[in-house]
mmCIF file of C-alpha atoms and ligand atoms in Angstrom:
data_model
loop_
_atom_site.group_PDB
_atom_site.id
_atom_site.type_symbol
_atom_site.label_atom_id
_atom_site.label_comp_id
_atom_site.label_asym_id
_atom_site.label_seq_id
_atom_site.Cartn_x
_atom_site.Cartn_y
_atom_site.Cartn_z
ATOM 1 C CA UNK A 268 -24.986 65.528 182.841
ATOM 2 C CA UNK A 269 -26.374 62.070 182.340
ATOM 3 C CA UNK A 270 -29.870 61.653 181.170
ATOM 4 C CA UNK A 271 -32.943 60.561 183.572
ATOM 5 C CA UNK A 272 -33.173 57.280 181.873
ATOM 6 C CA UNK A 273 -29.291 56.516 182.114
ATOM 7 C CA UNK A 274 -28.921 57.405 185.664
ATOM 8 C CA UNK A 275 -32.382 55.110 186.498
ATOM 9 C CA UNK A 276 -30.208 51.893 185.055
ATOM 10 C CA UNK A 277 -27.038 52.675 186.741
ATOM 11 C CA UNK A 278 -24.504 51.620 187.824
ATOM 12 C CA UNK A 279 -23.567 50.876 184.146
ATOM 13 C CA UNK A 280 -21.181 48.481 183.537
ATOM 14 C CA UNK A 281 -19.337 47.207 180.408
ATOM 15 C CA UNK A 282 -21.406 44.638 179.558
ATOM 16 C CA UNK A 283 -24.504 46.276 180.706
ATOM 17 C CA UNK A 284 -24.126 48.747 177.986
ATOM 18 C CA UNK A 285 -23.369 46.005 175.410
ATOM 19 C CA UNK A 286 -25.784 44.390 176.459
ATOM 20 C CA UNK A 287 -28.677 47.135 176.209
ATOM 21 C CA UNK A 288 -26.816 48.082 172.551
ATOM 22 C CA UNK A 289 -27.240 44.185 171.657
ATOM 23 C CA UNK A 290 -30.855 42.973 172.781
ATOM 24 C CA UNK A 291 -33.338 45.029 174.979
ATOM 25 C CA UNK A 292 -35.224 41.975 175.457
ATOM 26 C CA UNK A 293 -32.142 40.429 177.084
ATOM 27 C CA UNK A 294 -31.380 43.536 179.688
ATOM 28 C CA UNK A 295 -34.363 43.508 180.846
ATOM 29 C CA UNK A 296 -34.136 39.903 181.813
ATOM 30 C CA UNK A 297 -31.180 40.770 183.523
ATOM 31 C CA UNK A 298 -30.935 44.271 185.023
ATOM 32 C CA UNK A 299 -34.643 44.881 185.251
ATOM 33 C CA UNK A 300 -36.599 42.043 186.255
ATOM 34 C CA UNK A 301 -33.415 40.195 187.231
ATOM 35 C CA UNK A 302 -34.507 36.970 186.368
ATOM 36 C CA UNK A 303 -32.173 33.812 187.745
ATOM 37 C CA UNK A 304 -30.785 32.588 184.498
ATOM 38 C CA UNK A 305 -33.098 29.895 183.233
ATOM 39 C CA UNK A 306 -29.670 28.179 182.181
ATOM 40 C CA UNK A 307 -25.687 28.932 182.746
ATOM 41 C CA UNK A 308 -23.564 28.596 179.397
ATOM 42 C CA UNK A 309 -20.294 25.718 179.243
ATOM 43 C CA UNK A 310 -18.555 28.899 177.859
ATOM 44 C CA UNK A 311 -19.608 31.137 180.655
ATOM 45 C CA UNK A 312 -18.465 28.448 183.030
ATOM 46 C CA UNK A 313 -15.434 27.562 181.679
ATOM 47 C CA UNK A 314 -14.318 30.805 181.092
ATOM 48 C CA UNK A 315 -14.583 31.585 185.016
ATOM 49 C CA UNK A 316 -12.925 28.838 185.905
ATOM 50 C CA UNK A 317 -9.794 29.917 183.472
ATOM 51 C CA UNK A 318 -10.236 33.910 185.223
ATOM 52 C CA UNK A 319 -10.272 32.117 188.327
ATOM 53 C CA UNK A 320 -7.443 29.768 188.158
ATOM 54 C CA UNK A 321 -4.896 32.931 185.977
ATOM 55 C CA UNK A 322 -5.831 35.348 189.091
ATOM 56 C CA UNK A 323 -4.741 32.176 191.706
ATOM 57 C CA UNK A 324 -1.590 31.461 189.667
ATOM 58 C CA UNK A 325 -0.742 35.203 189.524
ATOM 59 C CA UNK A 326 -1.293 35.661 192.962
ATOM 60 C CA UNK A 327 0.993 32.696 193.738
ATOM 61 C CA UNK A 328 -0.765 29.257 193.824
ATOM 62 C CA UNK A 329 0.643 26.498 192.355
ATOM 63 C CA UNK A 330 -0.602 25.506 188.661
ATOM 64 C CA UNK A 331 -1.091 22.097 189.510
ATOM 65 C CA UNK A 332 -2.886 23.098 192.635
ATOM 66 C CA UNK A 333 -5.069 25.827 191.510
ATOM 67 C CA UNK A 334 -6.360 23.692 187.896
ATOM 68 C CA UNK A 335 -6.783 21.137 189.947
ATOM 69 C CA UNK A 336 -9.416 22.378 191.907
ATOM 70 C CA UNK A 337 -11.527 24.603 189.659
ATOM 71 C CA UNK A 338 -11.223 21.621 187.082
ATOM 72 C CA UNK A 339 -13.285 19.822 189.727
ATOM 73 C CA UNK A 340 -15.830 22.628 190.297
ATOM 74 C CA UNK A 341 -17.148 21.996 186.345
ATOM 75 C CA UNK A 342 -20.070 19.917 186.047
ATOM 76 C CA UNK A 343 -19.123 17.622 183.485
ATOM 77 C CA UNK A 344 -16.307 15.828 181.632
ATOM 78 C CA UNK A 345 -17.189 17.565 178.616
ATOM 79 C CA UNK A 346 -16.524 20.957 180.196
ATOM 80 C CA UNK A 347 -13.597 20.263 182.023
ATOM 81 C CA UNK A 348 -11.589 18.744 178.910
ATOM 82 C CA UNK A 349 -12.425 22.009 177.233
ATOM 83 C CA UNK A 350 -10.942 23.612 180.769
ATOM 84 C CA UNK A 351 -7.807 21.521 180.123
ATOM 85 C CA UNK A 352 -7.405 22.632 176.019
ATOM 86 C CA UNK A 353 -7.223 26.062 177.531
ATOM 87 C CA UNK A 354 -4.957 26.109 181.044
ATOM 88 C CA UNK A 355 -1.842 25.644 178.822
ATOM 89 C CA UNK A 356 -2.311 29.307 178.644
ATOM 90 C CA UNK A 357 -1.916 29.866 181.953
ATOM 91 C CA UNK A 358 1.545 29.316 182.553
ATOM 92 C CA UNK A 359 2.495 30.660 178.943
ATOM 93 C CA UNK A 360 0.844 33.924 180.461
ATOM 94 C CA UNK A 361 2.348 34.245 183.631
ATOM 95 C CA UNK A 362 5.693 33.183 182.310
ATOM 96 C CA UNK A 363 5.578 36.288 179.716
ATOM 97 C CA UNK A 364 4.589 38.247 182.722
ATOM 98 C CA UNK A 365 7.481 37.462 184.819
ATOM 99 C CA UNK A 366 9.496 38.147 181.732
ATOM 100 C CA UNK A 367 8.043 41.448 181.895
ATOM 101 C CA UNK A 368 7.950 42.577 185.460
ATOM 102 C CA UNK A 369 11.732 41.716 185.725
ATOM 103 C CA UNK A 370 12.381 44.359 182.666
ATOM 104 C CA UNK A 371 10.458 47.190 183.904
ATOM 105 C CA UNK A 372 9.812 48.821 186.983
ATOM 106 C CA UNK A 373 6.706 47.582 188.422
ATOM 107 C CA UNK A 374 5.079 49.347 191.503
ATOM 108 C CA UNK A 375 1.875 47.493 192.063
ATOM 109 C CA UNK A 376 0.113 44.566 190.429
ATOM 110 C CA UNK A 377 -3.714 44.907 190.473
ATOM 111 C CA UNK A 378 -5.510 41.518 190.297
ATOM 112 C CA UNK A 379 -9.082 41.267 190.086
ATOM 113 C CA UNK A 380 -9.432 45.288 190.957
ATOM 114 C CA UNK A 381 -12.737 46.434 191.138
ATOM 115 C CA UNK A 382 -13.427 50.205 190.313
ATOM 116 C CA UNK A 383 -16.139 52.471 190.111
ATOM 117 C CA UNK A 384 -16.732 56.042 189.317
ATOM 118 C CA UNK A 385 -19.698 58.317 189.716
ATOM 119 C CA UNK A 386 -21.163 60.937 187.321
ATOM 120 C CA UNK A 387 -18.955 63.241 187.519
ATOM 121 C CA UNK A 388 -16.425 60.691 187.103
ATOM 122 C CA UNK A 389 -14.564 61.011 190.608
ATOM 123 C CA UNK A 390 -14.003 57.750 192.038
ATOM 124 C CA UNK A 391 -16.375 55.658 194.779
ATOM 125 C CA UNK A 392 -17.175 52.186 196.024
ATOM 126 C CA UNK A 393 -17.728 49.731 193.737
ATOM 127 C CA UNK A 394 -21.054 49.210 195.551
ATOM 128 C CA UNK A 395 -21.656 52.223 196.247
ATOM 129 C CA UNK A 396 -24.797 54.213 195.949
ATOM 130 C CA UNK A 397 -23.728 56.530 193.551
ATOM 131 C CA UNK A 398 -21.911 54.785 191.676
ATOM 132 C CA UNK A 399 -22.429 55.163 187.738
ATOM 133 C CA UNK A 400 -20.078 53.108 185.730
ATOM 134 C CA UNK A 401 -17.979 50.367 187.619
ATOM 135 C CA UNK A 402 -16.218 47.387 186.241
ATOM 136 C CA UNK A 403 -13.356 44.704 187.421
ATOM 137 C CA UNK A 404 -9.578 44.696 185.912
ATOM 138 C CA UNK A 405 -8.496 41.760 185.677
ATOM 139 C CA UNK A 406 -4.943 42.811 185.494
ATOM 140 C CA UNK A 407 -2.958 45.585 185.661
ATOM 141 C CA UNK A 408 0.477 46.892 186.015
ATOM 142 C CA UNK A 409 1.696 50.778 187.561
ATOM 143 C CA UNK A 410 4.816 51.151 186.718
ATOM 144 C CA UNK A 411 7.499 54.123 188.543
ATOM 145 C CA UNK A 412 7.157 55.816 185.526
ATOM 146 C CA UNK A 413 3.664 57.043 185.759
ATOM 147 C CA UNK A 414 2.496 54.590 182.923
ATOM 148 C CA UNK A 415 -0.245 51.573 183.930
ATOM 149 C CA UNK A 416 -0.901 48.711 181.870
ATOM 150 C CA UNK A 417 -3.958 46.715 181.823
ATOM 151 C CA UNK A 418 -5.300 43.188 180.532
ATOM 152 C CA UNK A 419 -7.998 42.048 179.696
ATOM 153 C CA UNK A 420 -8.092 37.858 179.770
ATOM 154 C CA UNK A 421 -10.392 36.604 176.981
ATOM 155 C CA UNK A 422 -11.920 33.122 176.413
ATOM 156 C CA UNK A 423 -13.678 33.572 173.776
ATOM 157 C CA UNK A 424 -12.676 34.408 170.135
ATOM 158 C CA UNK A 425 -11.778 37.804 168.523
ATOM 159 C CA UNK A 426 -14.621 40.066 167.963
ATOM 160 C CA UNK A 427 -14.625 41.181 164.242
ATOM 161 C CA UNK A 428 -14.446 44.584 163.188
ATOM 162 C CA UNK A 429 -13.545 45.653 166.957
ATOM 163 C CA UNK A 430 -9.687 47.370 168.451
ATOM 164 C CA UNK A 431 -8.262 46.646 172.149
ATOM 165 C CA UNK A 432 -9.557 50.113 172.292
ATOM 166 C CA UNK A 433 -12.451 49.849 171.473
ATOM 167 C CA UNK A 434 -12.792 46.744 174.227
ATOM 168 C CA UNK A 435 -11.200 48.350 176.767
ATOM 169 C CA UNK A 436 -12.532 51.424 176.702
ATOM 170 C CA UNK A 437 -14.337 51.630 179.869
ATOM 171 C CA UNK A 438 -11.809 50.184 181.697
ATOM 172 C CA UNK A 439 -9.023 52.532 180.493
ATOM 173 C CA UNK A 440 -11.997 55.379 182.332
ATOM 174 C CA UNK A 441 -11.757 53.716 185.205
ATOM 175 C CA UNK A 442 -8.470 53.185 185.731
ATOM 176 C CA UNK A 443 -7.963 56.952 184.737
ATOM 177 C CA UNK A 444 -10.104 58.381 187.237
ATOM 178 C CA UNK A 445 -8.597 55.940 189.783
ATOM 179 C CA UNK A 446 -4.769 56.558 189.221
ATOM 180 C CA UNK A 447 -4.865 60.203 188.311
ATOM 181 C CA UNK A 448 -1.144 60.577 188.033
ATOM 182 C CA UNK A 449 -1.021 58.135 185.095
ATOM 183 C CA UNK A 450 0.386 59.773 181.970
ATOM 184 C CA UNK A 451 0.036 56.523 179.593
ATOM 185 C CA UNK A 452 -2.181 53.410 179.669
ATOM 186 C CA UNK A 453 -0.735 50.041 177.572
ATOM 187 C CA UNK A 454 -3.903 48.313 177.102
ATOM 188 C CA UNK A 455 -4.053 44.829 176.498
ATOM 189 C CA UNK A 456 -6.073 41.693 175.517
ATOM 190 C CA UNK A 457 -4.714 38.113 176.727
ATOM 191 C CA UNK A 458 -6.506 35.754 174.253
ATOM 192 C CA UNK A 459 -6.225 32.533 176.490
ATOM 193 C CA UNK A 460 -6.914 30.076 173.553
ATOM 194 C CA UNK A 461 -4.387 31.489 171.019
ATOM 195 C CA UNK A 462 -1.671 32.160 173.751
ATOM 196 C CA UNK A 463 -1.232 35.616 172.844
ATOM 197 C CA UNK A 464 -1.259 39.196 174.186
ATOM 198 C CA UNK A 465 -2.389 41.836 171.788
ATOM 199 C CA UNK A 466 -1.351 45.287 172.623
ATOM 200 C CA UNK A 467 -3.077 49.090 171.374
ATOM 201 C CA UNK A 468 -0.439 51.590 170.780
ATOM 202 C CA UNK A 469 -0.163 53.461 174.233
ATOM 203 C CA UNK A 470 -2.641 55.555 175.484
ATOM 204 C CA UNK A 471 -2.292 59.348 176.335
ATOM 205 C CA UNK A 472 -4.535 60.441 179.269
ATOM 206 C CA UNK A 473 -5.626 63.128 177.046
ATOM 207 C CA UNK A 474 -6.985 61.358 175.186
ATOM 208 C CA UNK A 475 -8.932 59.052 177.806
ATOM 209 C CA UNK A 476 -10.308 62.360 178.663
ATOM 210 C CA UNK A 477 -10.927 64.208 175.656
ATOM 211 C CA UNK A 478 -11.953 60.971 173.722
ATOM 212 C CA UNK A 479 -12.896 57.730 175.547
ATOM 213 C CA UNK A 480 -15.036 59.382 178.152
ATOM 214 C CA UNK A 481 -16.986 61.498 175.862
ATOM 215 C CA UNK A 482 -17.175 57.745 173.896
ATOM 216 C CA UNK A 483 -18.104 55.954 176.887
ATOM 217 C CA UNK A 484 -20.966 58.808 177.999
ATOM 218 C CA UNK A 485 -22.327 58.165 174.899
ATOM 219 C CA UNK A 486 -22.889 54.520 174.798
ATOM 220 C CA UNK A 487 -24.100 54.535 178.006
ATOM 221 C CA UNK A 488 -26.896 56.842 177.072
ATOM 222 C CA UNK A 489 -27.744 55.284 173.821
ATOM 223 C CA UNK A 490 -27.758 51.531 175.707
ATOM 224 C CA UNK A 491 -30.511 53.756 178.167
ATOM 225 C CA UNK A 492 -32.455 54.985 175.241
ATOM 226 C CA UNK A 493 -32.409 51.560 173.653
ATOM 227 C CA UNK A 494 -33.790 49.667 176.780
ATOM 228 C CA UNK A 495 -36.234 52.501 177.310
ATOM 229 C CA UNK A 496 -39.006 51.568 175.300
ATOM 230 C CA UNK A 497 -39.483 48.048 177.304
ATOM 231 C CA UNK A 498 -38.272 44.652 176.470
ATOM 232 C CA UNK A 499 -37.589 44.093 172.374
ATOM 233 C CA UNK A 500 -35.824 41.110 171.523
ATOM 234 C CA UNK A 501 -33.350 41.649 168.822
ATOM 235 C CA UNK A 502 -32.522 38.134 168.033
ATOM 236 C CA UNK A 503 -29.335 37.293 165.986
ATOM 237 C CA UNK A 504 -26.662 34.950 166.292
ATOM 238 C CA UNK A 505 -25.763 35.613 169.891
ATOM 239 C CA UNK A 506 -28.362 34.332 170.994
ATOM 240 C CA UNK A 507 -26.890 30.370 170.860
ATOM 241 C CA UNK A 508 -24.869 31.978 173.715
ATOM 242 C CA UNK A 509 -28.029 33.365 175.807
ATOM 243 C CA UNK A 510 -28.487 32.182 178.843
ATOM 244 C CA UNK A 511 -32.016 33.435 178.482
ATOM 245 C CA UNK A 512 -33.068 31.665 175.004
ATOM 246 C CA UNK A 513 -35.565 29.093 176.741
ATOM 247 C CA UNK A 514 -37.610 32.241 178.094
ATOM 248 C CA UNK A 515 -37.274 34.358 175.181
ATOM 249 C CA UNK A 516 -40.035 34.912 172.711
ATOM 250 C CA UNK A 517 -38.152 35.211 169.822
ATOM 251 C CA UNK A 518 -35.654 32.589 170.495
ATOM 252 C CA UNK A 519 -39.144 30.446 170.611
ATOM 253 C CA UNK A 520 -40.120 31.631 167.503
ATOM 254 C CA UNK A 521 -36.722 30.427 165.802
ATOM 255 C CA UNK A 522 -35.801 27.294 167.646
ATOM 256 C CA UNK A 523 -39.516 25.692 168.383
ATOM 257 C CA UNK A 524 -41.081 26.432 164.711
ATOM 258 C CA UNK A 525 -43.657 23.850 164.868
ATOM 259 C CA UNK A 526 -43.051 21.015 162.002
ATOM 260 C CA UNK A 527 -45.938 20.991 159.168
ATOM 261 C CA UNK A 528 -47.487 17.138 159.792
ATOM 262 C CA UNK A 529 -47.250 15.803 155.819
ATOM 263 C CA UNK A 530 -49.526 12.656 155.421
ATOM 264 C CA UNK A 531 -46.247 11.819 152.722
ATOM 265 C CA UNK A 532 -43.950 11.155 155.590
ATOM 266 C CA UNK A 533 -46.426 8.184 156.877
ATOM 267 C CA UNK A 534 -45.376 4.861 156.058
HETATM 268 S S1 SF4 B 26 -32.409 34.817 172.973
HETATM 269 FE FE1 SF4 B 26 -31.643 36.458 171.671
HETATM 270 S S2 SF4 B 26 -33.377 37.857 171.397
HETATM 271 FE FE2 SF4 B 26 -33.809 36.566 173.175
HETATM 272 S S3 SF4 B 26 -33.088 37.659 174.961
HETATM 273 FE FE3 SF4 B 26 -31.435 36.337 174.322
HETATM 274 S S4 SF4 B 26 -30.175 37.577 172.964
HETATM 275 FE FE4 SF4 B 26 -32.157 38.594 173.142
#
């Protein structure tokens, strides 16, 4: 049974628990006092514009036609020549896809599939009142013999020290409690930027249930009982990428240190 203090924050998500791991100060910025983000990151808005314009392509728009469009939706030149460095990986992706669908027997193709389970780990709406974890594939594959594979598009670059698994983790949950007669999960990362797909060794069920879920349980209630005692900031090197920084305390503290006036600098 989840704790009090996990089931007060949910529905947990995977970045909610990241983020409550990562910087108390932060989640309570965002899932407690849900303040309007002060300011949106170029990397946050470029990498929704590449998720936006993969899940168009692989639902059948045109390249040309879908780029086109959320190239425009980017608020400067800056941003959308760092869109265009990137949408090469769009058609390298879908190509391998269609490589892939043609050699194995696909069943259904989930884009953008939003899940959501509740304590007990049966499955609800994602916006659902009882929901406890929930989270958004952003592709997936069942294939007719009882195996699913699921991707993960990335942006950004490799997090050190960390496994597919260990990313997709909650999401291999989900899916689990979703498609119950699943037997193996592939799970994947697309790294947009490097043009590659790197795979974990498959997946068991078993050991989504006797391993990943216990895992996930666990993460979710230490994110709870990190966030519990109120709003800490735990200020590192992720913070360049907070949207929160100009409100932050301790990002003040860092970035705003007042400079020492030294008559020897007068001319
Ligand atoms: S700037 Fe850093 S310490 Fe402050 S809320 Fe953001 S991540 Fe946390």
């Amino acid at each position: 049974m989840p704790s009090t203090r996990a089931l007060i924050h949910a529905p947990w998500s995977a970045s909610k628990v990241s983020t409550g791991l990562r910087c108390p100060q932060l989640f309570h910025f965002k899932y407690i006092q849900k303040v309007k983000e002060p300011e949106v990151m170029p990397e946050a808005r470029i990498g929704k514009a590449i998720h936006k314009s993969l899940e168009q392509v692989l639902m059948g728009t045109p390249l040309a036609e879908s780029t086109a469009q959320v190239r425009a939706e980017l608020p400067s030149e800056i941003e959308q020549m760092r869109f265009d460095n990137l949408v090469p990986g769009i058609p390298a992706f879908a190509t391998r896809i269609g490589q892939f669908r043609r050699r194995r027997r696909v069943a259904r193709q989930l884009v953008e599939y939003s899940l959501a389970v509740r304590e007990d780990l049966t499955t609800t709406q994602f916006y659902a009142g009882d929901a406890y974890y929930r989270g958004v594939l952003d592709l997936g594959y069942l294939f007719e013999d009882d195996s699913l594979a699921l991707v993960d598009h990335k942006t950004g670059a490799r997090i050190p020290g960390t496994t597919v698994t260990d990313q997709l983790e909650g999401y291999a949950v989900l899916a689990a409690s979703a498609f119950r007669h699943v037997r193996r999960f592939w799970l994947g990362i697309h790294w947009i930027a490097e043009r590659s797909v790197e795979w974990s060794t498959p997946v068991p069920a078993e050991l989504i249930r006797d391993t990943l879920v216990p895992d996930l349980l666990d993460n979710i209630e230490a994110a709870a009982l990190a966030v519990d005692d109120g709003p800490r900031p735990n200020a590192g090197s992720w913070c360049d990428r907070c949207s929160y920084r100009t409100i932050c305390p301790a990002s003040k503290d860092i970035r705003y240190e007042p400079v020492e006036y030294d008559e020897d600098d007068e001319d």
